[in-house]
Coordinates of C-alpha atoms and ligand atoms in Angstrom, one line a residue:
M1 CA 0.0 0.1 0.1
E2 CA 2.8 2.2 1.0
S3 CA 4.6 1.9 -2.3
L4 CA 1.5 2.4 -4.2
A5 CA 1.0 5.5 -2.2
G6 CA 4.2 6.6 -3.6
Y7 CA 3.3 5.9 -7.0
V8 CA 0.2 8.0 -6.5
Y9 CA 2.2 11.0 -5.1
K10 CA 4.6 11.1 -8.1
A11 CA 2.0 10.9 -10.7
A12 CA 0.1 13.7 -9.2
S13 CA 3.5 15.6 -8.5
E14 CA 4.3 15.3 -12.4
G15 CA 0.6 15.8 -13.5
R16 CA 0.3 12.5 -15.2
V17 CA -3.6 12.3 -15.1
P18 CA -4.3 9.1 -16.8
T19 CA -1.5 7.3 -14.7
L20 CA -3.0 8.8 -11.8
A21 CA -6.5 8.0 -12.7
A22 CA -5.4 4.1 -13.6
L23 CA -3.6 4.0 -9.9
L24 CA -6.6 5.0 -8.2
L25 CA -9.4 2.9 -10.3
H26 CA -10.5 -0.1 -8.4
Q27 CA -8.8 0.9 -5.1
E28 CA -12.3 1.8 -3.9
P29 CA -11.5 1.4 0.2
E30 CA -8.3 2.6 0.0
T31 CA -8.6 5.7 -2.0
Q32 CA -9.0 8.2 1.0
Y33 CA -5.6 6.3 2.7
L34 CA -3.6 7.0 -0.5
L35 CA -5.1 10.7 -1.0
G36 CA -4.2 11.4 2.4
Y37 CA -0.9 9.7 2.6
V38 CA 1.9 12.1 3.4
T39 CA 5.0 11.8 1.5
H40 CA 8.4 13.0 2.7
L41 CA 10.6 14.0 -0.3
S42 CA 13.6 16.5 -0.5
G43 CA 12.3 18.3 2.6
Q44 CA 8.7 18.6 1.6
K45 CA 5.8 16.7 3.5
S46 CA 2.7 16.7 1.3
T47 CA -0.4 14.8 -0.3
P48 CA -1.0 14.5 -3.7
L49 CA -3.6 17.5 -3.9
I50 CA -0.9 19.7 -2.2
I51 CA 2.0 18.4 -4.7
A52 CA -0.1 18.9 -7.6
A53 CA -1.4 22.6 -6.7
R54 CA 2.3 23.8 -5.7
N55 CA 3.4 22.4 -9.3
G56 CA 0.4 23.7 -11.2
H57 CA -1.3 20.6 -12.1
D58 CA -4.8 21.9 -12.5
K59 CA -6.0 18.9 -14.3
V60 CA -4.8 16.6 -11.3
V61 CA -6.4 19.1 -9.0
R62 CA -9.6 18.9 -10.9
L63 CA -9.6 15.0 -11.1
L64 CA -8.9 14.8 -7.1
L65 CA -11.7 17.4 -6.0
D66 CA -14.3 16.6 -8.5
H67 CA -13.8 12.9 -8.4
Y68 CA -12.3 11.9 -5.0
R69 CA -13.7 15.1 -3.1
V70 CA -10.3 15.5 -1.5
D71 CA -10.3 17.5 1.7
T72 CA -9.1 21.1 0.5
E73 CA -7.8 21.6 4.0
Q74 CA -5.2 19.4 4.2
T75 CA -1.8 21.0 5.1
G76 CA 1.7 20.0 4.4
T77 CA 5.2 21.4 4.5
V78 CA 6.4 22.8 1.0
R79 CA 9.7 24.7 0.0
F80 CA 9.7 28.1 -1.8
D81 CA 12.8 29.5 -2.9
G82 CA 14.9 28.2 0.0
Y83 CA 12.0 29.3 2.4
V84 CA 10.3 26.0 4.5
I85 CA 6.3 26.7 4.6
D86 CA 4.8 24.7 7.6
G87 CA 1.2 24.2 7.4
A88 CA 0.4 25.2 4.0
T89 CA -2.9 24.2 2.2
A90 CA -3.3 23.7 -1.4
L91 CA -4.6 27.0 -2.1
W92 CA -1.8 28.6 -0.2
C93 CA 0.6 26.6 -2.5
A94 CA -1.1 27.6 -5.6
A95 CA -1.5 31.4 -4.9
G96 CA 2.4 31.4 -3.8
A97 CA 3.4 29.8 -6.7
G98 CA 1.4 31.7 -9.2
H99 CA -1.0 29.0 -10.8
F100 CA -4.3 30.9 -11.2
E101 CA -6.3 28.0 -12.5
V102 CA -5.7 25.8 -9.7
V103 CA -6.7 28.8 -7.1
R104 CA -9.9 29.3 -8.8
L105 CA -10.6 25.5 -8.8
L106 CA -10.0 25.2 -5.2
V107 CA -11.9 28.3 -4.3
S108 CA -14.8 26.8 -6.5
H109 CA -14.7 23.7 -4.5
R110 CA -15.1 25.8 -1.0
A111 CA -11.3 25.8 0.0
N112 CA -10.9 28.3 2.9
V113 CA -9.4 31.4 1.5
N114 CA -8.3 32.4 5.2
H115 CA -6.5 29.3 6.1
T116 CA -3.1 30.4 7.3
T117 CA 0.2 28.7 7.9
I118 CA 2.0 27.7 10.8
T119 CA 3.5 31.7 10.6
N120 CA 0.0 33.0 10.1
S121 CA 0.8 33.5 6.3
T122 CA -2.7 33.4 4.3
P123 CA -2.8 32.3 0.6
L124 CA -3.3 36.2 -0.1
R125 CA -0.2 37.0 1.4
A126 CA 1.4 34.2 -0.6
A127 CA 0.1 35.8 -3.8
C128 CA 1.1 39.4 -2.7
F129 CA 4.6 38.1 -1.8
D130 CA 4.6 36.8 -5.6
G131 CA 3.0 40.2 -7.2
R132 CA 0.0 38.3 -8.8
L133 CA -2.5 40.7 -9.0
D134 CA -5.0 38.4 -10.8
I135 CA -4.7 35.8 -8.0
V136 CA -4.9 38.8 -5.3
R137 CA -7.8 40.1 -7.0
Y138 CA -9.8 36.7 -7.4
L139 CA -9.1 35.9 -3.5
V140 CA -10.3 39.2 -2.3
E141 CA -13.6 39.1 -4.6
H142 CA -14.1 35.7 -2.8
A143 CA -13.9 37.1 0.7
A144 CA -10.3 36.7 1.7
D145 CA -9.3 38.8 4.7
I146 CA -6.9 41.6 3.7
S147 CA -6.1 42.3 7.3
I148 CA -5.0 39.2 8.2
T149 CA -1.2 39.4 9.4
N150 CA 1.5 37.2 9.7
K151 CA 3.0 36.0 13.3
Y152 CA 5.1 39.5 13.1
N153 CA 2.0 41.6 12.5
N154 CA 3.3 42.1 8.8
T155 CA 0.4 42.7 6.6
C156 CA -0.3 41.8 2.9
L157 CA 0.2 45.4 2.2
M158 CA 3.6 45.6 3.8
I159 CA 5.1 42.7 1.8
A160 CA 3.6 43.8 -1.5
A161 CA 5.2 47.1 -0.8
Y162 CA 8.7 45.7 0.1
K163 CA 8.7 43.6 -2.9
G164 CA 7.7 46.4 -5.0
H165 CA 4.6 45.2 -6.6
T166 CA 2.6 48.9 -7.4
D167 CA -0.3 47.2 -8.9
V168 CA -1.1 45.1 -6.0
V169 CA -0.4 47.8 -3.5
K170 CA -2.8 49.8 -5.3
F171 CA -5.4 47.3 -5.2
L172 CA -5.2 46.8 -1.7
L173 CA -5.3 50.3 -0.7
E174 CA -8.5 50.4 -2.8
Q175 CA -10.0 47.6 -1.0
G176 CA -9.3 49.8 2.1
A177 CA -6.0 47.9 3.5
N178 CA -4.7 50.1 6.3
A179 CA -1.9 52.1 5.2
N180 CA -0.7 52.8 8.8
A181 CA -0.6 49.3 10.4
K182 CA 2.4 48.6 12.4
A183 CA 4.4 45.5 12.3
H184 CA 6.3 44.0 15.7
C185 CA 9.5 46.0 14.9
G186 CA 7.2 49.1 14.5
A187 CA 7.5 49.7 10.9
T188 CA 5.0 50.6 8.5
A189 CA 4.3 49.8 4.5
L190 CA 5.9 53.2 4.0
H191 CA 9.2 52.1 6.0
F192 CA 9.3 49.0 3.7
A193 CA 8.9 50.9 0.3
A194 CA 11.1 53.5 1.3
E195 CA 13.9 51.0 2.4
A196 CA 13.6 49.3 -0.8
G197 CA 13.5 52.5 -2.9
H198 CA 9.9 52.1 -4.5
L199 CA 9.0 55.4 -5.5
D200 CA 5.7 54.6 -7.0
I201 CA 4.5 52.7 -4.2
V202 CA 5.8 55.6 -1.6
K203 CA 3.6 57.9 -3.6
E204 CA 0.9 55.6 -3.6
L205 CA 1.1 55.1 0.2
V206 CA 1.2 58.9 0.9
R207 CA -1.7 59.8 -1.3
C208 CA -3.5 57.3 0.7
Q209 CA -2.6 59.2 4.0
A210 CA 0.3 57.0 5.0
A211 CA 1.6 58.6 8.2
M212 CA 5.3 59.4 8.9
V213 CA 6.1 57.3 12.2
M214 CA 9.0 56.1 13.8
N215 CA 9.7 52.4 13.7
G216 CA 11.0 50.3 16.6
H217 CA 14.9 51.9 16.0
G218 CA 13.3 55.4 16.1
M219 CA 13.7 55.9 12.2
T220 CA 11.0 57.6 10.1
P221 CA 10.6 56.2 6.5
L222 CA 12.2 59.5 5.5
K223 CA 15.3 58.5 7.3
V224 CA 15.3 54.8 6.4
A225 CA 15.2 56.1 2.7
A226 CA 18.2 58.3 3.6
E227 CA 20.2 55.6 5.3
S228 CA 19.6 53.4 2.4
C229 CA 20.5 56.1 -0.1
K230 CA 17.3 56.3 -1.8
A231 CA 17.6 59.6 -3.0
D232 CA 14.5 60.1 -5.2
V233 CA 12.4 58.6 -2.2
V234 CA 13.8 60.9 0.1
E235 CA 13.3 64.0 -2.2
L236 CA 9.5 62.8 -2.3
L237 CA 9.1 62.4 1.4
L238 CA 10.6 65.7 2.3
Q239 CA 7.5 67.2 0.9
H240 CA 5.2 64.8 3.3
E241 CA 3.0 67.0 5.6
D242 CA 4.5 65.5 8.7
C243 CA 8.1 66.4 7.8
D244 CA 9.2 69.6 9.5
N245 CA 12.1 71.7 8.6
G246 CA 14.4 69.7 11.5
S247 CA 13.6 66.5 10.0
Q248 CA 14.1 68.0 6.4
V249 CA 17.9 68.9 7.3
E250 CA 18.5 65.9 9.3
A251 CA 17.3 63.6 6.0
L252 CA 19.4 65.5 3.5
E253 CA 22.4 65.1 5.8
L254 CA 21.7 61.3 6.2
L255 CA 21.3 61.1 3.0
G256 CA 24.9 62.9 1.8
A257 CA 26.5 61.2 4.6
S258 CA 25.4 57.7 3.4
F259 CA 26.5 58.2 0.0
A260 CA 30.2 58.8 1.2
N261 CA 30.7 55.5 2.9
D262 CA 28.3 52.8 0.9
R263 CA 30.0 50.0 -1.0
E264 CA 27.4 49.7 -3.4
N265 CA 26.0 53.4 -3.6
Y266 CA 29.3 55.3 -3.2
D267 CA 29.1 58.9 -5.0
I268 CA 30.8 61.4 -3.3
Q269 CA 29.4 64.2 -5.7
K270 CA 26.1 63.3 -4.1
T271 CA 27.4 63.6 -0.7
Y272 CA 28.5 67.2 -1.3
H273 CA 25.3 68.0 -3.3
Y274 CA 23.0 67.1 -0.4
L275 CA 25.2 68.2 2.4
H276 CA 25.2 71.4 0.6
L277 CA 21.4 71.5 0.5
A278 CA 21.3 70.7 4.0
M279 CA 23.2 73.3 5.4
T280 CA 21.7 75.9 2.9
A281 CA 18.3 75.0 4.5
R282 CA 19.7 75.6 7.9
Y283 CA 20.5 79.0 7.2
R284 CA 17.6 79.7 5.3
D285 CA 15.5 81.8 7.9
P286 CA 18.0 83.8 9.2
A287 CA 15.9 84.7 12.2
N288 CA 15.9 81.0 12.8
V289 CA 19.0 79.3 11.8
I290 CA 19.1 75.7 12.8
V291 CA 22.3 75.2 14.5
K292 CA 24.5 71.9 14.9
K293 CA 24.8 71.7 18.8
N294 CA 27.5 70.2 21.0
L295 CA 29.9 69.2 18.1
L296 CA 33.1 67.7 19.7
P297 CA 35.9 66.4 17.6
I298 CA 35.9 62.7 17.4
E299 CA 39.6 60.8 17.6
A300 CA 38.4 57.9 15.3
Y301 CA 37.5 60.5 12.6
G302 CA 40.8 61.9 12.5
G303 CA 40.1 64.1 15.4
R304 CA 37.5 66.3 13.0
R305 CA 34.5 68.0 14.0
E306 CA 31.4 68.4 11.8
C307 CA 31.2 71.4 9.6
R308 CA 29.0 73.9 11.1
T309 CA 28.6 76.5 8.2
L310 CA 28.5 76.6 4.3
G311 CA 32.1 78.1 4.6
D312 CA 33.3 75.1 6.2
L313 CA 31.7 72.9 4.1
E314 CA 33.0 74.5 0.9
A315 CA 36.6 74.4 2.2
I316 CA 36.4 70.8 1.9
H317 CA 34.6 70.4 -1.1
A318 CA 37.6 68.7 -3.0
D319 CA 38.8 66.9 -0.2
R320 CA 37.3 63.2 -0.4
D321 CA 39.0 62.0 2.9
A322 CA 37.4 65.0 4.9
L323 CA 34.1 64.2 3.2
H324 CA 34.5 60.7 4.0
M325 CA 34.8 61.7 7.8
E326 CA 32.0 64.3 7.7
G327 CA 29.6 61.5 6.4
L328 CA 30.6 59.0 9.2
M329 CA 30.5 62.0 12.1
I330 CA 26.8 62.7 10.6
R331 CA 25.8 59.2 10.5
E332 CA 26.7 58.7 14.2
R333 CA 25.3 61.8 15.3
I334 CA 21.7 61.4 13.3
L335 CA 21.2 57.6 13.9
G336 CA 22.8 57.4 17.4
S337 CA 26.1 55.4 18.3
D338 CA 23.6 52.3 19.3
N339 CA 22.1 52.2 15.9
I340 CA 22.6 48.6 14.0
D341 CA 23.7 50.6 10.7
V342 CA 26.2 52.8 12.0
A343 CA 29.2 50.4 12.5
H344 CA 29.4 48.8 8.9
P345 CA 30.1 52.1 6.9
I346 CA 32.9 52.6 9.5
I347 CA 34.4 49.1 8.9
Y348 CA 33.9 49.5 5.3
R349 CA 36.0 53.0 5.3
G350 CA 38.7 51.3 7.5
A351 CA 38.9 48.4 4.8
V352 CA 39.2 51.1 2.2
Y353 CA 42.2 52.5 4.4
A354 CA 43.8 49.1 5.0
D355 CA 43.9 48.3 1.3
N356 CA 45.8 51.5 0.9
M357 CA 48.5 50.8 3.4
E358 CA 47.0 53.4 5.5
F359 CA 46.8 51.4 8.7
E360 CA 46.6 53.5 11.6
Q361 CA 43.4 55.1 10.3
C362 CA 42.0 51.8 9.6
I363 CA 42.7 50.6 13.0
K364 CA 41.3 53.8 14.7
L365 CA 38.0 53.4 12.9
W366 CA 37.9 49.8 13.8
L367 CA 38.6 50.3 17.1
H368 CA 35.7 52.8 17.2
A369 CA 33.4 50.5 15.4
L370 CA 34.3 47.6 17.8
H371 CA 33.5 49.7 20.7
L372 CA 30.3 50.7 19.2
R373 CA 29.2 47.0 18.5
Q374 CA 30.6 45.7 21.7
R375 CA 28.6 48.6 23.8
G376 CA 25.5 47.3 21.6
N377 CA 25.8 44.0 22.9
R378 CA 26.4 42.7 19.3
N379 CA 28.4 39.5 18.6
T380 CA 31.9 41.0 17.5
H381 CA 33.6 37.7 16.6
K382 CA 34.2 38.6 13.1
D383 CA 35.3 42.1 14.2
L384 CA 38.0 40.3 16.4
L385 CA 39.1 38.1 13.6
R386 CA 39.4 41.1 11.1
F387 CA 41.8 42.7 13.7
A388 CA 44.0 39.5 14.0
Q389 CA 44.2 39.7 10.3
V390 CA 45.2 43.2 9.9
F391 CA 47.6 43.2 12.6
S392 CA 49.5 40.0 11.3
Q393 CA 49.4 41.7 7.8
M394 CA 51.2 44.7 9.3
V395 CA 53.6 42.5 11.5
H396 CA 54.3 40.7 8.1
L397 CA 55.0 43.9 6.3
K398 CA 57.0 45.5 9.3
E399 CA 54.7 48.1 9.9
R400 CA 54.5 49.1 13.7
V401 CA 51.5 47.6 15.5
T402 CA 51.0 49.7 18.5
A403 CA 50.8 48.1 21.9
Y404 CA 48.0 50.3 22.8
S405 CA 45.8 48.8 19.8
V406 CA 46.7 45.3 20.6
E407 CA 45.9 45.9 24.6
Q408 CA 42.4 47.4 23.5
V409 CA 41.3 44.6 21.0
L410 CA 42.6 41.6 23.7
S411 CA 40.5 43.5 26.0
C412 CA 37.1 43.5 23.9
S413 CA 38.0 39.8 23.1
V414 CA 37.9 38.7 26.8
L415 CA 34.6 40.4 27.0
E416 CA 33.2 38.6 23.8
I417 CA 34.6 35.5 25.3
K418 CA 32.7 36.0 28.5
R419 CA 29.8 36.7 26.5
S420 CA 29.9 33.6 24.2
M421 CA 30.3 31.5 27.3
T422 CA 27.1 32.8 28.4
R423 CA 25.5 32.2 25.0
V424 CA 26.6 28.7 25.0
E425 CA 24.8 28.1 28.3
T426 CA 21.9 29.6 27.6
A427 CA 21.4 28.6 23.8
T428 CA 18.4 26.5 22.9
E429 CA 19.1 23.3 21.2
S430 CA 19.0 24.6 17.7
E431 CA 21.3 27.4 18.5
L432 CA 23.9 25.2 20.5
Q433 CA 26.3 24.4 17.6
Q434 CA 26.5 27.8 16.4
A435 CA 27.2 29.1 19.9
R436 CA 29.8 26.4 20.5
E437 CA 31.3 27.4 17.2
N438 CA 31.3 31.2 17.8
Y439 CA 32.9 30.7 21.5
E440 CA 35.6 28.3 20.2
A441 CA 36.4 30.8 17.0
N442 CA 36.9 33.6 19.6
V443 CA 39.4 31.5 21.8
F444 CA 41.5 30.9 18.6
T445 CA 41.1 34.6 17.8
F446 CA 42.5 35.5 21.1
L447 CA 45.4 33.3 20.6
Y448 CA 46.1 35.0 17.6
L449 CA 46.2 37.9 19.4
T450 CA 48.2 37.0 22.0
C451 CA 50.7 35.5 19.4
I452 CA 51.1 39.1 17.7
S453 CA 51.3 40.7 21.1
T454 CA 54.7 38.7 21.3
K455 CA 55.8 40.5 18.3
T456 CA 55.0 44.1 19.2
T457 CA 57.1 46.5 21.0
C458 CA 55.6 47.4 24.3
S459 CA 56.7 49.4 27.3
D460 CA 56.8 47.8 30.8
E461 CA 53.6 49.6 31.5
E462 CA 51.9 48.3 28.0
R463 CA 53.1 44.5 28.7
A464 CA 51.7 44.7 32.1
S465 CA 48.2 45.9 30.6
I466 CA 48.3 43.2 27.9
N467 CA 49.3 40.7 30.3
K468 CA 46.3 41.9 32.8
H469 CA 43.9 40.9 30.1
I470 CA 45.5 37.5 29.3
Y471 CA 45.4 37.0 33.1
D472 CA 41.6 37.6 33.1
L473 CA 41.0 35.3 30.1
I474 CA 43.0 32.6 32.2
Q475 CA 40.8 32.9 35.2
L476 CA 37.6 32.0 32.8
D477 CA 39.4 29.0 32.1
P478 CA 37.9 28.8 28.2
R479 CA 38.0 25.1 26.7
S480 CA 37.4 23.6 23.2
R481 CA 35.2 20.9 22.8
E482 CA 38.0 18.4 23.4
G483 CA 38.4 20.3 26.5
S484 CA 41.8 21.8 25.7
S485 CA 42.7 24.8 27.7
L486 CA 44.4 27.9 26.3
L487 CA 48.2 26.1 27.2
H488 CA 47.0 23.0 25.1
L489 CA 45.7 25.3 22.2
A490 CA 49.0 27.4 22.3
I491 CA 50.8 23.7 22.1
S492 CA 49.0 21.9 19.8
S493 CA 49.6 21.7 15.8
N494 CA 45.7 20.7 15.7
T495 CA 44.8 24.5 16.5
P496 CA 43.5 26.0 13.2
V497 CA 45.1 29.2 12.0
D498 CA 43.0 31.6 9.8
D499 CA 44.6 31.7 6.4
F500 CA 43.9 35.5 5.8
H501 CA 47.4 37.1 6.8
T502 CA 47.1 35.5 10.1
N503 CA 49.1 32.3 9.1
D504 CA 51.9 34.2 7.8
V505 CA 52.8 35.4 11.6
C506 CA 50.8 32.7 13.7
S507 CA 51.4 29.3 14.1
F508 CA 51.2 26.3 16.8
P509 CA 52.8 24.9 18.8
N510 CA 54.1 28.5 19.6
A511 CA 56.8 28.8 22.0
Q512 CA 56.4 32.5 23.0
V513 CA 52.8 32.4 23.4
T514 CA 53.3 29.0 25.8
K515 CA 55.6 31.1 28.1
L516 CA 53.6 34.2 27.9
L517 CA 50.6 32.1 29.1
L518 CA 52.4 30.4 31.9
D519 CA 53.8 34.0 32.9
C520 CA 50.3 35.1 33.3
G521 CA 49.2 32.2 35.4
S522 CA 48.1 29.5 32.9
P523 CA 47.6 26.0 35.2
V524 CA 50.5 23.9 33.6
N525 CA 49.0 20.7 34.5
A526 CA 45.4 21.3 33.2
I527 CA 43.8 18.3 31.7
D528 CA 41.7 18.0 28.4
N529 CA 38.6 15.5 28.0
E530 CA 41.1 12.7 27.3
G531 CA 43.2 13.4 30.6
N532 CA 46.1 15.0 28.5
T533 CA 48.2 17.7 30.0
P534 CA 49.8 20.3 27.9
L535 CA 53.1 18.1 28.3
H536 CA 51.2 15.3 26.8
V537 CA 50.4 17.3 23.9
I538 CA 54.1 18.5 23.1
V539 CA 55.9 15.1 23.5
Q540 CA 53.4 13.9 20.5
Y541 CA 54.5 16.5 18.3
N542 CA 54.9 15.4 14.9
R543 CA 57.8 17.5 13.9
P544 CA 60.0 16.8 16.5
I545 CA 63.3 17.2 14.3
S546 CA 62.5 20.1 11.8
D547 CA 61.1 22.1 14.5
F548 CA 63.1 21.0 17.5
L549 CA 63.6 24.3 19.0
T550 CA 60.1 24.9 19.3
L551 CA 59.7 21.5 21.1
H552 CA 62.8 22.2 23.5
A553 CA 61.4 25.7 24.2
I554 CA 58.3 24.4 25.2
I555 CA 59.2 21.4 27.1
I556 CA 61.6 23.5 29.1
S557 CA 59.0 26.1 30.0
L558 CA 56.3 23.6 31.0
V559 CA 59.1 21.7 33.4
E560 CA 60.2 24.8 34.8
A561 CA 56.5 26.2 35.5
G562 CA 56.1 22.7 37.4
A563 CA 54.8 20.1 34.8
H564 CA 54.2 16.7 36.5
T565 CA 55.9 14.3 34.3
D566 CA 54.3 11.5 35.8
M567 CA 50.6 12.3 35.2
T568 CA 48.7 9.8 33.2
N569 CA 46.1 10.3 30.7
K570 CA 42.9 8.2 30.4
Q571 CA 44.8 5.7 28.5
K572 CA 47.0 5.5 31.7
K573 CA 50.0 6.9 29.7
T574 CA 52.6 9.4 31.2
Ligands
NAG601 C1 -12.4 35.4 5.7 O1 -12.5 36.5 6.3 C2 -13.3 37.5 5.9 C3 -13.3 38.6 6.9 O2 -12.9 38.3 8.2 C4 -14.7 36.8 5.9 O3 -15.7 37.6 5.5 C5 -14.8 35.6 5.3 O4 -15.9 34.9 5.5 C6 -13.8 34.5 5.5 N1 -13.9 33.4 4.9 C7 -13.7 32.1 5.2 C8 -13.8 31.2 4.1 O5 -13.5 31.9 6.4
NAG602 C1 -0.1 42.6 16.6 O1 -1.7 42.8 16.3 C2 -2.3 42.6 17.4 C3 -3.6 42.7 16.5 O2 -3.7 43.9 16.0 C4 -2.2 43.7 18.6 O3 -3.1 43.3 19.6 C5 -0.7 43.3 19.2 O4 -0.6 44.1 20.0 C6 0.2 43.3 17.9 N1 1.4 42.8 18.5 C7 2.7 43.8 18.7 C8 3.7 43.0 19.2 O5 2.7 44.8 17.8
NAG603 C1 10.9 76.3 8.3 O1 11.0 77.0 6.7 C2 10.0 78.0 6.7 C3 10.4 78.0 5.1 O2 11.9 78.0 4.9 C4 10.3 79.0 7.6 O3 9.6 80.1 7.1 C5 10.3 78.8 8.8 O4 10.6 79.8 9.6 C6 11.2 77.6 9.1 N1 10.9 77.3 10.7 C7 11.8 77.0 11.5 C8 11.5 76.5 12.7 O5 13.0 77.0 11.1

């Protein structure tokens, strides 16, 4: 029976009506079983009706509905463009995949037009995502509820606005969709259209009284458009009735600033153009000049201070570097230093400096971004690795790496490891793997940085602060999945080394790092999950001849630090 069900499913899936009819013929008492049977295949779990609807086989759907009265409300799990949809009906699938005829058949057989998936997505929402006005219209004409939101309170109007389906947006608005509904994140349809830069949709929404409100990050649609370099949308929204002079100036500045440090939209002429417009607007009414307040010079941005007058701005017209920094300062001021979007352009600009071998400016910017991201409690493991890479590149090129910068990054690295330990402890089952990998990656990065610190010239005082961070981490006693301590890892040839510049400078086993860890109090007789001490690890080093000096130096350091030569591991070996 089960294999017969498999053939039935396959015939339905491939739209082979005669085969399907033949398979079902004379199966009278079993047809309900065969047509309700859920086949698991390549990540999908569905019945013959659902898969036929998904694949647009209207003749199969007609046969199943007319002749076999299959339940239209069967649900399954289907895949769409990499998304996995749980609890989808045949109607949802047909609507999402754009099969009008199948939609029509299902609805005329009384399929529930409001039947939602597990995440509360309706067939109408699926059609709005896909931008099929004919299907959207048909569903609405058959009493589909346009106000049902998904589990994030995201409406059909929002998804159509974001995906840029102007005709669908117009239609939904005509049907009375609420232009001012808010999703969980606080965003309205206007935010989504503005962010994606769909000018016609923005116009349509504004015509239908869409208001200029803030989302959960304190951003209006105008600011969202400015932040993402959507100049035409910004120019349109500047005319919005909710937009006062102050917001206009801010939007123009944010737009100009964003063009200065965005990989895809970089345009320094536009930066100057919009900053100039903004500055002009600040002074438009001599009796009510909108002044910039409390501007302090910012060290990370070359100790610069934002321009305050047209004269200031005109003086840097031809100075790209100054305009880049102006952009970064403006973004940080307007977006706020805890905004998630602030750090990225700073890192981008730093990378451009690094490509031009201007390492000092790069490090300043990256340190600033690292501090911002860490203050915002964000995962910084990539930021930390990026430092290990650029420091390694510098060491390799014999550029000076300052003890101060290494010390700063080590300090952030200790905090990140502390946080990643907590993330492992509190992770759900599905997060655990990622959390562990992250944690380990952070520990490896710390070792790279420690290694770099042994190649940095330091004063006694600087060395002491660096050692303090190493000491702090040793106190936390981070361990790899094999239970290896920092000392085990420093001594093991299995410790992975990142291959973007880092491996030009760092390698393990590493005698300097071993010595440094021991000096900072690393327990010399720590054991891993197999009961091995660091001494067990080094005596098994596979290059005892060609790298004899490392082997020798490490053994001496361990023994001098009090390593017990008689400790046995789990296999009872000393
Ligand atoms: C769908 O929802 C709309 C609006 O609430 C309602 O009028 C209609 O009857 C519902 N249709 C079904 C099949 O439940
Ligand atoms: C989602 O929408 C429902 C109904 O409109 C509302 O009661 C609820 O507060 C909203 N939830 C959030 C988090 O916005
Ligand atoms: C806003 O701009 C208008 C037109 O330029 C001007 O008349 C008005 O004084 C400005 N208001 C403020 C508060 O600056």
